[in-house]
Amino acid sequence: MNNLRQHVSEYGASQHFFFLKDDLKPHAEVLLDCFCEASDELSNESIVKGFSRVASCALSADTKRGFPRILRHYVEYLGATGHIGDSEAYTDFIDDAEARFVSSIRDDGSVKGETVRNRHTAVGRNEPCPCRSGKKFKRCCGR
């Protein structure tokens, strides 16, 4: 598979880019470069990783929310120029993942995170300290 990053500048000079919505054009190259930092090949897994990478970029919420449209146009361009094979499968996956991606971005541009669960068991006061000092937890790290 061809290197995704090397085709970004070609895309910026193409007819596909001309038909992209005007408010997204100034940020298209930055967003696509950010996407390519996650993975330089195209697969469903790399699309998900790329969405996560774009969500963490320092751009406005509206710009981030428009990224799936940019990516869809870019993948269509890659398919039309023969750089990738089945571009329809990728665009269908992008369409499916778009709603989840857009809903994960808050109005201030930050990303909604998933709940973090504490996977460690609780240490009782009279049990040995997990730091392996040999002392009871209440006399060591539990203070």
XYZ file of C-alpha atoms in Angstrom:
143
model
C 0.000 0.000 0.000
C 1.196 3.488 -0.777
C 2.248 5.972 1.851
C -0.798 8.069 2.824
C 1.155 11.156 3.853
C 2.886 11.570 0.483
C -0.455 11.993 -1.292
C -1.800 14.779 0.954
C -0.152 17.593 -1.026
C -1.298 16.019 -4.323
C -4.816 15.970 -2.933
C -4.592 19.696 -2.099
C -3.976 20.465 -5.774
C -6.650 18.112 -7.134
C -10.201 18.596 -8.381
C -11.463 16.565 -5.410
C -10.104 19.239 -3.090
C -11.776 21.944 -5.173
C -15.208 20.476 -4.335
C -14.524 20.355 -0.601
C -16.617 22.730 1.520
C -14.815 26.100 1.768
C -14.680 26.420 5.575
C -12.696 23.172 5.833
C -10.091 23.870 3.160
C -7.673 25.915 5.311
C -7.394 23.072 7.821
C -7.536 20.068 5.482
C -3.792 19.523 5.153
C -3.174 19.945 8.892
C -5.969 17.507 9.738
C -4.820 14.918 7.198
C -1.215 15.161 8.431
C -2.481 14.695 11.979
C -4.491 11.674 10.811
C -1.446 10.180 9.058
C 0.626 10.460 12.255
C -1.511 7.703 13.792
C -0.863 5.284 10.931
C 0.538 5.568 7.452
C -1.617 2.859 5.911
C -5.346 2.713 5.440
C -7.386 0.140 7.347
C -10.455 0.245 9.567
C -8.224 0.124 12.639
C -6.032 2.971 11.367
C -9.130 5.080 10.670
C -10.223 4.705 14.296
C -6.706 5.544 15.522
C -6.584 8.514 13.162
C -9.907 9.826 14.452
C -8.509 9.679 17.996
C -5.392 11.525 16.891
C -7.401 14.249 15.135
C -9.642 14.653 18.176
C -6.573 15.575 20.241
C -5.326 18.225 17.762
C -5.466 21.870 18.855
C -8.247 23.025 16.523
C -11.806 24.224 16.997
C -14.625 21.783 17.665
C -16.349 22.591 14.360
C -13.148 21.939 12.416
C -12.660 18.597 14.153
C -16.288 17.637 13.545
C -15.817 18.334 9.826
C -12.834 16.009 9.571
C -14.800 12.882 8.534
C -15.975 14.806 5.470
C -12.362 15.703 4.626
C -11.229 12.110 5.151
C -14.063 10.769 2.994
C -13.055 13.122 0.153
C -9.408 12.138 0.570
C -10.186 8.414 0.450
C -12.352 8.952 -2.645
C -9.424 10.801 -4.233
C -7.051 7.939 -3.392
C -9.480 5.460 -4.922
C -10.023 7.548 -8.070
C -6.279 7.927 -8.638
C -5.598 4.237 -8.048
C -3.518 4.672 -4.893
C -5.832 2.349 -2.949
C -8.171 -0.409 -3.968
C -11.643 -0.679 -2.493
C -12.255 2.938 -1.463
C -16.013 2.338 -1.067
C -15.431 -0.034 1.845
C -13.371 2.625 3.612
C -15.886 5.401 2.944
C -18.660 3.170 4.294
C -16.613 2.573 7.445
C -15.981 6.321 7.786
C -19.732 6.949 7.478
C -20.404 4.411 10.236
C -17.722 5.835 12.541
C -18.570 9.496 11.903
C -21.491 9.791 14.343
C -19.459 8.325 17.190
C -16.495 10.577 16.415
C -18.580 13.763 16.166
C -20.427 13.016 19.404
C -17.114 12.493 21.230
C -16.059 16.111 20.700
C -17.303 18.675 23.202
C -18.230 22.234 22.208
C -14.948 23.557 23.623
C -12.959 21.152 21.394
C -11.971 18.723 24.130
C -12.672 15.017 23.847
C -15.123 13.103 25.955
C -13.258 10.311 27.660
C -14.318 6.901 28.745
C -14.852 6.073 32.378
C -11.688 4.848 34.026
C -12.219 1.951 36.390
C -9.841 1.159 39.229
C -8.750 -2.401 38.576
C -6.765 -2.810 41.787
C -8.191 -4.466 44.831
C -8.503 -2.409 47.987
C -5.843 -2.842 50.648
C -7.057 -3.280 54.216
C -5.459 -1.217 56.991
C -3.929 -4.242 58.699
C -2.685 -5.985 55.538
C 0.942 -5.778 54.426
C 1.706 -2.632 52.416
C 1.760 -3.166 48.613
C 5.039 -1.230 48.423
C 6.684 -4.330 49.994
C 8.219 -2.460 52.912
C 7.146 -5.208 55.301
C 5.071 -2.799 57.364
C 1.320 -2.752 57.720
C -0.469 -0.512 55.259
C -1.767 1.765 58.041
C 1.803 2.439 59.248
C 3.330 2.903 55.794
C 1.560 4.258 52.682
C -1.859 4.485 54.334
C -0.925 7.558 56.398
